[in-house]
Short mmCIF file of C-alpha atoms in Angstrom, two decimals:
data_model
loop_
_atom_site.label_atom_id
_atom_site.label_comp_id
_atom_site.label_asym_id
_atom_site.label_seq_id
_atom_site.Cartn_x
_atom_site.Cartn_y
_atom_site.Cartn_z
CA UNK A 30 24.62 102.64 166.92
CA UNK A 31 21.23 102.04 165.18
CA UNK A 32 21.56 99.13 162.60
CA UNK A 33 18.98 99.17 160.30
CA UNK A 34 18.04 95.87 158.40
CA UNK A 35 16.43 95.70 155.09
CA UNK A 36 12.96 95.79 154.37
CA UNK A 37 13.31 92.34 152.67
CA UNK A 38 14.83 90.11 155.31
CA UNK A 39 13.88 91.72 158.24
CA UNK A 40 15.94 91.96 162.09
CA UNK A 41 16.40 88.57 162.69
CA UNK A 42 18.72 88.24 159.79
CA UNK A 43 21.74 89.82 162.29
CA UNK A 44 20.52 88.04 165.31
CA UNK A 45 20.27 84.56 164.40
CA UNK A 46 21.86 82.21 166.87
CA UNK A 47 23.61 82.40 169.91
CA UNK A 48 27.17 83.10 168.91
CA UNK A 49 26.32 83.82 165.63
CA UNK A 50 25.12 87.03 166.21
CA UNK A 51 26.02 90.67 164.51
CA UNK A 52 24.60 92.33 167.26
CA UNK A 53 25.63 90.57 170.15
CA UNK A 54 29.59 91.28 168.30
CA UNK A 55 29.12 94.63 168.19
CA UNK A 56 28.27 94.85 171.88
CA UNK A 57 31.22 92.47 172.48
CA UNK A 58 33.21 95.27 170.91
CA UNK A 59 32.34 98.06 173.42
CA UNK A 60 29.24 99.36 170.78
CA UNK A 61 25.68 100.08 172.05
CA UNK A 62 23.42 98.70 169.16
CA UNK A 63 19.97 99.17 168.83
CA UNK A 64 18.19 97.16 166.27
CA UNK A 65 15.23 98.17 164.45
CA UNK A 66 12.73 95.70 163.91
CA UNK A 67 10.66 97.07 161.02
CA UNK A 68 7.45 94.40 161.94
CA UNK A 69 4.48 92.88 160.55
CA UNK A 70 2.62 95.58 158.70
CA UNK A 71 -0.92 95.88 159.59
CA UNK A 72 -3.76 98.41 159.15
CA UNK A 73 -2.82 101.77 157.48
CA UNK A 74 0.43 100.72 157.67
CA UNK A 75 -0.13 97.67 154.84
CA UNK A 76 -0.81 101.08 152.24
CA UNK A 77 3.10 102.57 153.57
CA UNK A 78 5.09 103.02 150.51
CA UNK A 79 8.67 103.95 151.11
CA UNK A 80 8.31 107.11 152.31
CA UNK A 81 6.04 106.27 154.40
CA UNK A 82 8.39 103.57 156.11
CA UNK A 83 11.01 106.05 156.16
CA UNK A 84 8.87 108.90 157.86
CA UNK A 85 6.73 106.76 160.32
CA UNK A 86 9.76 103.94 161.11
CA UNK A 87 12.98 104.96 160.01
CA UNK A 88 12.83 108.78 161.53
CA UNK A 89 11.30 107.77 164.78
CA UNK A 90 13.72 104.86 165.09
CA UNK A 91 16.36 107.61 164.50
CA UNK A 92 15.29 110.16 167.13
CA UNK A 93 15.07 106.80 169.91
CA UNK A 94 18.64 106.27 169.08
CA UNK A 95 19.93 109.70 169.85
CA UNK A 96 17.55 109.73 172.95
CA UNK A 97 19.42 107.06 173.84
CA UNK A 98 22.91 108.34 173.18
CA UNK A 99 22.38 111.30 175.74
#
């Protein structure tokens, strides 16, 4: 399961304390989740415009998961 955070808040907002923690429930519940962490834009990726997130962060996020799943 790939959970996918908002641009705005970022990954920590569903990992925030011990026992207070989306992710760590989903495990709990027999789930395998893999959070993306969009990060701290830098370089050519501070001129990214959505698309650009989607194609150069989202996609490759995407294609990890299934790799995963196998």
């Amino acid at each position: 399961m790939l959970i996918v955070p908002s641009l705005v808040n970022g990954s920590c907002v569903l990992d925030l304390l011990p026992g207070r923690s989306f992710v760590a429930a989903l495990a709990e519940a027999g789930f395998r989740p893999l959070l993306l962490d969009w990060g701290h834009p830098s370089g050519d990726a501070l001129d990214y415009d959505l698309g650009d997130m989607l194609a150069f962060r989202l996609e490759p996020a995407f294609d990890a998961a299934r790799d995963a799943a196998d």
